[in-house]
GROMACS .gro file of C-alpha atoms in nm:
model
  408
    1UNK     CA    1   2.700  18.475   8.016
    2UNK     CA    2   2.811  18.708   8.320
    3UNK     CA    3   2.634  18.604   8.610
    4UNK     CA    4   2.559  18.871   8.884
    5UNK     CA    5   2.435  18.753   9.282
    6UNK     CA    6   2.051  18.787   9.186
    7UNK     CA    7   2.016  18.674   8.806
    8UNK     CA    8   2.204  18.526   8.492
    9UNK     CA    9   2.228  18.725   8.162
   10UNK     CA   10   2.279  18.564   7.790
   11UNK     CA   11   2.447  18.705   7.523
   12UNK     CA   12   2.225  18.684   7.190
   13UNK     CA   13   2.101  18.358   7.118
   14UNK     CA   14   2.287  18.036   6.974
   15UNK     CA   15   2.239  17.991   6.591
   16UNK     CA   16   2.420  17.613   6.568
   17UNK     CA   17   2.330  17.328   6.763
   18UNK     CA   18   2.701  17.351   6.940
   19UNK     CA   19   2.579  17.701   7.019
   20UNK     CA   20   2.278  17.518   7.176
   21UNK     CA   21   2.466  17.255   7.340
   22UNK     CA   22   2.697  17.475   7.473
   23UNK     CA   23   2.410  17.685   7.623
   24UNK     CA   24   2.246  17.434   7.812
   25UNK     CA   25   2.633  17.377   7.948
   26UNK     CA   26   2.647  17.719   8.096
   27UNK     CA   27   2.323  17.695   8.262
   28UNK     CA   28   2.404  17.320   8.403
   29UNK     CA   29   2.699  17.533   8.580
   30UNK     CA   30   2.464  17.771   8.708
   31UNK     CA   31   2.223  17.516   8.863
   32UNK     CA   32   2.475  17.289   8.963
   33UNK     CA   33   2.612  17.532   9.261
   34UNK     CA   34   2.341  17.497   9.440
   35UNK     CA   35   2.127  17.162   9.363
   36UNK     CA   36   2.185  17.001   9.658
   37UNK     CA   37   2.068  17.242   9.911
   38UNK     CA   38   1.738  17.296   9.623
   39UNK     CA   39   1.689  16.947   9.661
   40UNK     CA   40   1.736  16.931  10.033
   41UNK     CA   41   1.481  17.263  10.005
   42UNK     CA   42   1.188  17.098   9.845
   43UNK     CA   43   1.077  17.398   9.725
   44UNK     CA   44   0.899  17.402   9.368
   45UNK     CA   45   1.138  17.586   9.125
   46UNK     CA   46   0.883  17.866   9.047
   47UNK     CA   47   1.122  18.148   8.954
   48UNK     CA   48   1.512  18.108   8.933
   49UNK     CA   49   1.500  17.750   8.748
   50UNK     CA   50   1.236  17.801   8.544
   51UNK     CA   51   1.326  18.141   8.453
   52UNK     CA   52   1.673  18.067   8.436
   53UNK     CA   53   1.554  17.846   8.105
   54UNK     CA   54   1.350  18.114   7.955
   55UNK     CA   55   1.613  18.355   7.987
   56UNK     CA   56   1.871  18.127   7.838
   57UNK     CA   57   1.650  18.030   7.536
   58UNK     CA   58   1.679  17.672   7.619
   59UNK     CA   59   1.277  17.657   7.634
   60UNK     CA   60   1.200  17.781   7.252
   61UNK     CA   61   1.505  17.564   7.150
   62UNK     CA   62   1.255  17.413   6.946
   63UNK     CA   63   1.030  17.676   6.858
   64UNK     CA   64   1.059  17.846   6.510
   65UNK     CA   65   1.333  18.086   6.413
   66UNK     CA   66   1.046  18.329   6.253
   67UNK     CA   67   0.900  18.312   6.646
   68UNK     CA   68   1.211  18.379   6.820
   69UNK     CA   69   1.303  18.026   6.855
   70UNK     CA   70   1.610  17.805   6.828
   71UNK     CA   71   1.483  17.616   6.508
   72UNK     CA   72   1.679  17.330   6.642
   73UNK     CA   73   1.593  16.975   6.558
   74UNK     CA   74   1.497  16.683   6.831
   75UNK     CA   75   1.858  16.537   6.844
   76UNK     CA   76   2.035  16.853   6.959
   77UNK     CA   77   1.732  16.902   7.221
   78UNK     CA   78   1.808  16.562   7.370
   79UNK     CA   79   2.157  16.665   7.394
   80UNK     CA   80   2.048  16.982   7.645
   81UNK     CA   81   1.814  16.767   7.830
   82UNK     CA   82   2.106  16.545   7.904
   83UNK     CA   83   2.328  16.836   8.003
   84UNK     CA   84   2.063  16.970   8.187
   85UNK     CA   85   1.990  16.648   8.412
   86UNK     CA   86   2.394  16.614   8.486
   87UNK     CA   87   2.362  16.901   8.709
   88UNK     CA   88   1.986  16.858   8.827
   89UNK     CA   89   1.739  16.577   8.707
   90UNK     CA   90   1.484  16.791   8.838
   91UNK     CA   91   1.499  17.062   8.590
   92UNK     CA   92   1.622  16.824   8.287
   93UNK     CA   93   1.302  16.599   8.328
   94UNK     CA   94   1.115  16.938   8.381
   95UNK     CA   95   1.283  17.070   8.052
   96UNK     CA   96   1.257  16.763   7.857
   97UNK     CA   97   0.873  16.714   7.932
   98UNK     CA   98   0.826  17.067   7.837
   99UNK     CA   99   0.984  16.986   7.441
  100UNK     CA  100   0.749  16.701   7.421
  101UNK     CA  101   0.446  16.857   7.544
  102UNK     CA  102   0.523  17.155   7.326
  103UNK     CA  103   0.528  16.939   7.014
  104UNK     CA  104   0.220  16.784   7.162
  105UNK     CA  105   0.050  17.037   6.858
  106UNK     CA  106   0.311  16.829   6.634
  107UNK     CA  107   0.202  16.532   6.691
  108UNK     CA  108  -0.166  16.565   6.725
  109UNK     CA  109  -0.290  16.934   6.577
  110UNK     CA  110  -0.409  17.051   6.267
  111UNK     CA  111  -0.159  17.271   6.037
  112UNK     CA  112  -0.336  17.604   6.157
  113UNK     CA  113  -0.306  17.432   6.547
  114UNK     CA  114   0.040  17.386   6.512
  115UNK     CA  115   0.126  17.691   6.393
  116UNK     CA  116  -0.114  17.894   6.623
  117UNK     CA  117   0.042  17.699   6.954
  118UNK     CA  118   0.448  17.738   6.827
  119UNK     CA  119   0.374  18.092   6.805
  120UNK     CA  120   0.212  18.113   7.143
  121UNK     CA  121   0.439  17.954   7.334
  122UNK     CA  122   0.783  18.085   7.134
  123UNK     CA  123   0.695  18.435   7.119
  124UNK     CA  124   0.625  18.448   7.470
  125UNK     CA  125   0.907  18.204   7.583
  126UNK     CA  126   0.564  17.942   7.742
  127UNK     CA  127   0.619  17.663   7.955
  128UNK     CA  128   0.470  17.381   7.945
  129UNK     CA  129   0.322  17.112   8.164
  130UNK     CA  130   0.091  16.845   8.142
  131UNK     CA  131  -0.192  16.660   8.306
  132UNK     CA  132  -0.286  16.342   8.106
  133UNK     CA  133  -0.148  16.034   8.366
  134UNK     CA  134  -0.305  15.743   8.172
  135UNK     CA  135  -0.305  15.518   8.480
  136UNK     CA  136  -0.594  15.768   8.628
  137UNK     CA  137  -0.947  15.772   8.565
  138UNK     CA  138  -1.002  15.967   8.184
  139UNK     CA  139  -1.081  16.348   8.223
  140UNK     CA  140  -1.445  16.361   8.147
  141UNK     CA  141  -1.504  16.639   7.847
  142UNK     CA  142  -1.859  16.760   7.797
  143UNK     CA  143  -1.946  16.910   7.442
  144UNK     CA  144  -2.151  17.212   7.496
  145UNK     CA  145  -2.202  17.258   7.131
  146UNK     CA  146  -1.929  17.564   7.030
  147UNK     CA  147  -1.700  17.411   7.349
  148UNK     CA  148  -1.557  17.115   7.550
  149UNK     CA  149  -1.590  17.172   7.911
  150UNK     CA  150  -1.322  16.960   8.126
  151UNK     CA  151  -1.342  16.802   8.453
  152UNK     CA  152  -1.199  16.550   8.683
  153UNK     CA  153  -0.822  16.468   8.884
  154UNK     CA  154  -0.516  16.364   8.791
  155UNK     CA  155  -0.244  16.247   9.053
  156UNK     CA  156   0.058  16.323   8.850
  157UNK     CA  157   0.079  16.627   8.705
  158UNK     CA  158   0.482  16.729   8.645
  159UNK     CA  159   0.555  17.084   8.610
  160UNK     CA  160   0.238  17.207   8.787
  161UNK     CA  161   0.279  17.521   8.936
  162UNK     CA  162   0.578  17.608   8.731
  163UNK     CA  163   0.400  17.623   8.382
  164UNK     CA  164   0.242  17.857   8.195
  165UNK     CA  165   0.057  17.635   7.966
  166UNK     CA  166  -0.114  17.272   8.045
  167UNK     CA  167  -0.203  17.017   7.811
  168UNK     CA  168  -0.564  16.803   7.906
  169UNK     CA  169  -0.638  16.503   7.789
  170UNK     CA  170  -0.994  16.347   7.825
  171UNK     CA  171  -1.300  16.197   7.730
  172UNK     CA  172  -1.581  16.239   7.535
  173UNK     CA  173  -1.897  16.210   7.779
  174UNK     CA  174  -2.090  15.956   7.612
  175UNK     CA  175  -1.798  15.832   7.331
  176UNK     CA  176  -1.439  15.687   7.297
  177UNK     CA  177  -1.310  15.965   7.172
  178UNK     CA  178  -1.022  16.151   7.333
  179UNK     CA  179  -0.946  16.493   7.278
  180UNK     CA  180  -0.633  16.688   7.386
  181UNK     CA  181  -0.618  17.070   7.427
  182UNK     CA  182  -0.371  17.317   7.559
  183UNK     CA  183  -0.462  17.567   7.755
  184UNK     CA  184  -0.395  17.840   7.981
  185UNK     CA  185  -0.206  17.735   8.311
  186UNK     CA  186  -0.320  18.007   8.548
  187UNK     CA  187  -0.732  17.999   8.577
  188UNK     CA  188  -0.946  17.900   8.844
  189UNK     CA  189  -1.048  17.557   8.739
  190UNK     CA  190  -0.657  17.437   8.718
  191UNK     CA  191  -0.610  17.390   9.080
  192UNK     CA  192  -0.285  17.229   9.181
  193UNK     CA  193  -0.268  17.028   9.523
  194UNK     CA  194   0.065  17.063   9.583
  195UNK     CA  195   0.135  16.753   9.737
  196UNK     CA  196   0.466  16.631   9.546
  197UNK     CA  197   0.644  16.462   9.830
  198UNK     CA  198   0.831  16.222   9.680
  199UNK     CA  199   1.209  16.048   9.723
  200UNK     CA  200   1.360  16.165   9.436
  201UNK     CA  201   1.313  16.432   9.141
  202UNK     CA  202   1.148  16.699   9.428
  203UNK     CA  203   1.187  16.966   9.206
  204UNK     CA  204   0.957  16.853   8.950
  205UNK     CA  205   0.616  16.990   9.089
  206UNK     CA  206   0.491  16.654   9.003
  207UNK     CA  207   0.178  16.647   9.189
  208UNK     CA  208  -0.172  16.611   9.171
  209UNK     CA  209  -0.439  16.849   8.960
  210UNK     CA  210  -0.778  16.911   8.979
  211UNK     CA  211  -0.961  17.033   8.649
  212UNK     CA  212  -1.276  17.186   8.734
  213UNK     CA  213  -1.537  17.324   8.424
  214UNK     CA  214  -1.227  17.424   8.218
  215UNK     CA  215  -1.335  17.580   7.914
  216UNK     CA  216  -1.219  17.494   7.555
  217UNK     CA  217  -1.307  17.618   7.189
  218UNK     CA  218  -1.377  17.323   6.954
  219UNK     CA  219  -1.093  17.514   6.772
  220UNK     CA  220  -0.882  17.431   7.013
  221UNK     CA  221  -0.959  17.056   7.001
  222UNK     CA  222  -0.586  16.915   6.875
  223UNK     CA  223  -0.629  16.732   6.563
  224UNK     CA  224  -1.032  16.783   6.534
  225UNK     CA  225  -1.165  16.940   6.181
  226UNK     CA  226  -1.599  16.995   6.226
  227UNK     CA  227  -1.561  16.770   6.517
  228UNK     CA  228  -1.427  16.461   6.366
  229UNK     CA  229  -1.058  16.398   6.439
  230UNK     CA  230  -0.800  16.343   6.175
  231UNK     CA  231  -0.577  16.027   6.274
  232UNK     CA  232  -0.238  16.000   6.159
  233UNK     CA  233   0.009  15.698   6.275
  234UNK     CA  234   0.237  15.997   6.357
  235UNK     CA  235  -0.001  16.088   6.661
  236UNK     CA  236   0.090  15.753   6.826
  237UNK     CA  237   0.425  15.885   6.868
  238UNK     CA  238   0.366  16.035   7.222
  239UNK     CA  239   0.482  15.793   7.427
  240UNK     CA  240   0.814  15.683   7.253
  241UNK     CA  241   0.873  16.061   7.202
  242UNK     CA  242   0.902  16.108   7.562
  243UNK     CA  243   1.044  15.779   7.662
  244UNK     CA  244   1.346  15.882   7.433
  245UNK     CA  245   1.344  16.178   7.619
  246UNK     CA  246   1.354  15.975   7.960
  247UNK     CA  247   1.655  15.752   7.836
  248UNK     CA  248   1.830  16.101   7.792
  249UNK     CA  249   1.784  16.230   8.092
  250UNK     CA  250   1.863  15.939   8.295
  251UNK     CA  251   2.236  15.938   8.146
  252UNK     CA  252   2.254  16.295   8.235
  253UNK     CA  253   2.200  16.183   8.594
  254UNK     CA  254   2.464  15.915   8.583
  255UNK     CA  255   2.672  16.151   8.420
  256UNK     CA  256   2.649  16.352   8.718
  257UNK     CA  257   2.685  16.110   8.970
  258UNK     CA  258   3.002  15.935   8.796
  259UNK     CA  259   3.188  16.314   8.755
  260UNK     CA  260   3.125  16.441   9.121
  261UNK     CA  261   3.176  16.085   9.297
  262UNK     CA  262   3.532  16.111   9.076
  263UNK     CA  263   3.609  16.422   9.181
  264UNK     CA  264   3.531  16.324   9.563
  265UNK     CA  265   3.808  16.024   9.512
  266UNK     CA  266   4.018  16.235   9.393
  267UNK     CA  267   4.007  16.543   9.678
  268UNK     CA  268   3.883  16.324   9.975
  269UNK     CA  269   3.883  15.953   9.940
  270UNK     CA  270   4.156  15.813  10.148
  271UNK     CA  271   4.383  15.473  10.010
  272UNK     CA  272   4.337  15.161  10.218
  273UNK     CA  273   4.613  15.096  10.472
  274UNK     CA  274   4.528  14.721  10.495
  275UNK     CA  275   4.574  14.560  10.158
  276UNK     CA  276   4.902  14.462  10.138
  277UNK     CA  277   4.950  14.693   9.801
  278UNK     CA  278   4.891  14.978   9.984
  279UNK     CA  279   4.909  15.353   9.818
  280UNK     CA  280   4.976  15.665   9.912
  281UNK     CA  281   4.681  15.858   9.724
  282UNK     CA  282   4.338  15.735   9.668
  283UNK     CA  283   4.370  15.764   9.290
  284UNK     CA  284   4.676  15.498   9.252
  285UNK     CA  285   4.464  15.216   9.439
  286UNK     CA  286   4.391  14.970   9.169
  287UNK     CA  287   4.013  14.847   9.254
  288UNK     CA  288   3.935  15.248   9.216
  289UNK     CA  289   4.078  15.229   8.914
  290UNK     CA  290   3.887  14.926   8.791
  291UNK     CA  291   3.575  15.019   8.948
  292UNK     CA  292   3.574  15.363   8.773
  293UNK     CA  293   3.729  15.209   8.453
  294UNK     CA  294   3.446  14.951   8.443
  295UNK     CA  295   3.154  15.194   8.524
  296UNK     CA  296   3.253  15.493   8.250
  297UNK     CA  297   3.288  15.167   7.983
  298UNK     CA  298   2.952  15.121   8.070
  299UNK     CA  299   2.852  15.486   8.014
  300UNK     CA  300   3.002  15.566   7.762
  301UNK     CA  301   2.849  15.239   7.571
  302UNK     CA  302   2.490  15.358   7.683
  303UNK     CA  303   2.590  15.699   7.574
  304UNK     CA  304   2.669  15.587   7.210
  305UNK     CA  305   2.342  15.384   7.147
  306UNK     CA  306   2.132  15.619   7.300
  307UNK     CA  307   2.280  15.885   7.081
  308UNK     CA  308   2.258  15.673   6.749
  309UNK     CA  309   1.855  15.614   6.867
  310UNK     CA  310   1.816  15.965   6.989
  311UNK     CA  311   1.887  16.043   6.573
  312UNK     CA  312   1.680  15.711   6.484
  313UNK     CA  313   1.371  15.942   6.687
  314UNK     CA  314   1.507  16.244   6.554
  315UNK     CA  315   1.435  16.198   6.182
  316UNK     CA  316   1.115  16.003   6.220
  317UNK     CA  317   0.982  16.340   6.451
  318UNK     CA  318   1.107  16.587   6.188
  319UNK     CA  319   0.997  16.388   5.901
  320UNK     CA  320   0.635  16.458   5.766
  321UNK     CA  321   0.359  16.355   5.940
  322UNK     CA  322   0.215  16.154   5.695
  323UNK     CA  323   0.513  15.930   5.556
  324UNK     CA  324   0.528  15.692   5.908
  325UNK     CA  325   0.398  15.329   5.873
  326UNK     CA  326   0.265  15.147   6.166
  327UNK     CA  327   0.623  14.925   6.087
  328UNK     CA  328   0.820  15.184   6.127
  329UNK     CA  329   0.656  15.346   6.407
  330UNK     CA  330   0.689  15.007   6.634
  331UNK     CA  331   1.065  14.941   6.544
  332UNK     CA  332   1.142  15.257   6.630
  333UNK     CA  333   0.897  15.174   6.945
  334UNK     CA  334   1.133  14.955   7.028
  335UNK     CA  335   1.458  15.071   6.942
  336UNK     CA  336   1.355  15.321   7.187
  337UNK     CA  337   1.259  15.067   7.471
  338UNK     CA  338   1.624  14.919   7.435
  339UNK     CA  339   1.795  15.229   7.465
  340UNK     CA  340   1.573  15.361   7.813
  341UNK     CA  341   1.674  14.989   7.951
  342UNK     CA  342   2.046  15.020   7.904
  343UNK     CA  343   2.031  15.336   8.045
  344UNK     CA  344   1.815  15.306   8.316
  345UNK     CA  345   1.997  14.988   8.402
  346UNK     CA  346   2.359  15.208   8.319
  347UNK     CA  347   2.230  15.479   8.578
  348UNK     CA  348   2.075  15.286   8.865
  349UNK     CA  349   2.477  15.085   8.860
  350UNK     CA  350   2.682  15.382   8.858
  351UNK     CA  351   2.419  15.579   9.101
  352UNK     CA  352   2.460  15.265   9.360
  353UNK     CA  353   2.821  15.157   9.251
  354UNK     CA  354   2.961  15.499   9.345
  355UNK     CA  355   2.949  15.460   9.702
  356UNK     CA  356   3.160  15.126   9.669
  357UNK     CA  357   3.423  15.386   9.539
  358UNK     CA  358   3.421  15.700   9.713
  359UNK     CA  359   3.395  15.504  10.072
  360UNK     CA  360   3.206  15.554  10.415
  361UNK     CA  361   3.269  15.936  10.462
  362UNK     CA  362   3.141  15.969  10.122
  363UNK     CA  363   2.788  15.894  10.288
  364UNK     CA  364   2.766  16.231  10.478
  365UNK     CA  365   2.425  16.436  10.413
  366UNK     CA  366   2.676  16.720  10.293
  367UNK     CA  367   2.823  16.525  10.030
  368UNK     CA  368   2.518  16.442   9.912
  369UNK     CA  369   2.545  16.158   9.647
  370UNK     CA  370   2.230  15.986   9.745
  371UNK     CA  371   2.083  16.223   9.525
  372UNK     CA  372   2.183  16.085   9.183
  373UNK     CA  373   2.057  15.717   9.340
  374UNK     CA  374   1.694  15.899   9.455
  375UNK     CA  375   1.639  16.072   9.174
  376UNK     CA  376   1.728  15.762   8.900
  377UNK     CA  377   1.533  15.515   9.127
  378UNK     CA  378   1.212  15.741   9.179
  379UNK     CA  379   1.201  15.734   8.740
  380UNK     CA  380   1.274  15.453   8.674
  381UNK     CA  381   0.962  15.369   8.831
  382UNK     CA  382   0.750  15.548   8.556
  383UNK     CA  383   0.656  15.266   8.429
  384UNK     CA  384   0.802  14.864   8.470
  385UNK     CA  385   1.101  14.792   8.271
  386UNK     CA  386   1.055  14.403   8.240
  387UNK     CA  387   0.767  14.525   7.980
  388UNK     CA  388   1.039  14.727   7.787
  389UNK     CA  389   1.228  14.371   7.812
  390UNK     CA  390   0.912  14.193   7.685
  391UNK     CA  391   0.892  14.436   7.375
  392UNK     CA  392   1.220  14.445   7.299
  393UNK     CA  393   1.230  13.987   7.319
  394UNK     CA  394   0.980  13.996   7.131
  395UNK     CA  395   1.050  14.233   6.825
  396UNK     CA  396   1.384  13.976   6.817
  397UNK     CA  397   1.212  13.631   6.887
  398UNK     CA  398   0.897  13.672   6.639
  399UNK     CA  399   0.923  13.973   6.460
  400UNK     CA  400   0.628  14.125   6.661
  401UNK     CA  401   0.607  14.516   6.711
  402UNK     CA  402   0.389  14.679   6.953
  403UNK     CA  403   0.023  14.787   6.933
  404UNK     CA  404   0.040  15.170   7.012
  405UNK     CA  405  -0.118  15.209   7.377
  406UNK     CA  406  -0.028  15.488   7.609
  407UNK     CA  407   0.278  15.324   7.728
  408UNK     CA  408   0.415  15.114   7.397
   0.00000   0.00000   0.00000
């Protein structure tokens, strides 16, 4: 990659997963310079962070080789989200929401739907965004005979005015029955409020959206054949999908924070003159030692069994559709609500513990370590973690898996 003052330029495009991985390293560098003062900024990342994934590839990492995409599988893209995140969680949960809503076809679509949407969106290197918060009030979705017509607001909407394609999720006026379509980010009914404000993650664009007579072909209805919808177990899978993808991305925030808090001990962290031990140089004084020795153990054991359920996800996502079992889908349900505990529990330590370490000058706005802490807390709020407990108790205590809902 040879970066120039105004823009980044690849070389080809990986062909391995290492080639991947090590792709998503180069652009962590790039967005690492500068993620503090982006942060401090507010701005939404409308052109160099987006773009800066498009360029690189990393957003058709997915996509099919015969579109121009990476033909990777899910494990090596939870890899890049994590890489991604250790330089900004911003653009890693950006990134990693944009791989799930892209396989939102995947999960949901018809064979010609899938096909139609990974050719849209890797041809034309499409981002993706989505506005289906299930704690809101349902989209309502009139049928108008030949289309669905889509209206109503949703107050989280991440990616927003970044995107290039949004997924919907709503109602049938007068049914149950919830339909999902993708469509076109940039039309007059998608109006975005802009009113993302929020402690941490401030470069997500995560706020509200107002739908307003949004248009859709029947065609376009994911999963629908003559207006009757085709149900698979496999289109449960959204929420563990991306809750995998959360796990990820939380580790590459504590990654992150436990590197640059490290490298702020060792530059600028001064030894203790009143201990009785004392030491010339930060690095020799022994409760550093065992503060950092204690909190990479911890990593690096949340690391591991993320990883090893990160593959669990992988080959259940790239198996076919029609081969999962409501069994297997809720033990891997909650194999995946283990591994977003340990490391939401892993990253909200090391994102608080690291101040303990680097000391009181380490506090300074130009520093800038409350970051890590803001952005881990602010997602780890997503959605209560003594429920992933609850799950996880009672898969052990009784055997019991959970009933698919929009957040099991």
């Amino acid at each position: 990659m040879t970066v120039t003052s105004e823009t980044e330029v690849f070389v080809g495009v990986p062909d391995t997963s290492e080639g991947w991985i090590d792709r998503a390293r180069e652009v962590s560098n790039v967005l690492a310079a500068d993620a503090l003062a982006r942060d401090r900024a507010g701005e939404p990342p409308f052109f160099r962070e987006v773009q800066l994934l498009k360029d690189s590839g990393l957003v058709t990492l997915l996509g099919p080789i015969e579109f121009g995409g990476g033909g990777q599988r899910w494990e090596t893209a939870y890899k890049v989200v994590r890489e991604i995140a250790r330089a900004d969680g911003s653009i890693g949960q950006l990134l990693g929401y944009h791989y799930l809503w892209a396989w939102a076809a995947r999960l949901v679509g018809t064979d010609p739907q899938i096909s139609a949407v990974e050719e849209l969106y890797t041809s034309n290197r499409f981002f993706f965004g989505g506005a289906v918060n299930p704690r809101d009030t349902d989209l309502t979705v009139v049928d108008r005979g030949d289309t669905l017509v889509f209206n109503g607001v949703k107050s989280f909407s991440t990616g927003g005015r970044v995107t290039d394609l949004t997924v919907l999720e709503g109602i049938i006026d007068g049914t149950a029955t919830h339909v999902f379509a993708i469509v076109p980010t940039a039309q007059d009914g998608i109006v975005f409020r802009g009113d993302w404000d929020n402690l941490g993650q401030r470069l997500t664009d995560s706020g509200s959206v107002e739908i307003n007579d949004v248009e859709v072909d029947w065609a376009s209805a994911a999963g629908f054949v003559d207006k009757e919808f085709q149900p698979l177990v496999y289109n449960t899978l959204n929420f563990p999908a991306i809750e995998i993808v959360f796990a990820n991305f939380y580790l590459g925030i504590a990654r992150g924070a436990l590197d640059t808090a490290a490298e702020y001990t060792r530059t600028r962290t001064r030894p203790w003159p009143y201990g009785g031990d004392n030491r010339e140089i930060a690095t020799d004084e022994w409760y550093l030692r065992e503060g950092y020795g204690d909190l990479q153990s911890k990593l690096w054991a949340a690391e591991a069994f993320v990883d090893q359920v990160s593959r669990e996800a992988d080959a259940v996502l790239h198996d076919a559709r029609e081969n999962l079992t409501e069994q297997a889908r809720g033990d891997l349900a909650v194999r995946i609500a283990a591994a977003k505990l340990r490391a939401a529990d892993v990253s909200l330590e090391i994102s608080n513990k690291i101040f303990e370490l680097t000391g009181a000058r380490a506090t300074s706005n130009d520093v800038g370590l409350d970051i890590y802490w803001r952005n881990i807390r602010t997602h780890t709020l997503h959605d209560p973690l003594a429920y992933k407990r609850r799950e996880v108790g009672s898969r052990f205590l009784t055997g019991e898996i959970p009933e698919p809902t929009w957040y099991t």
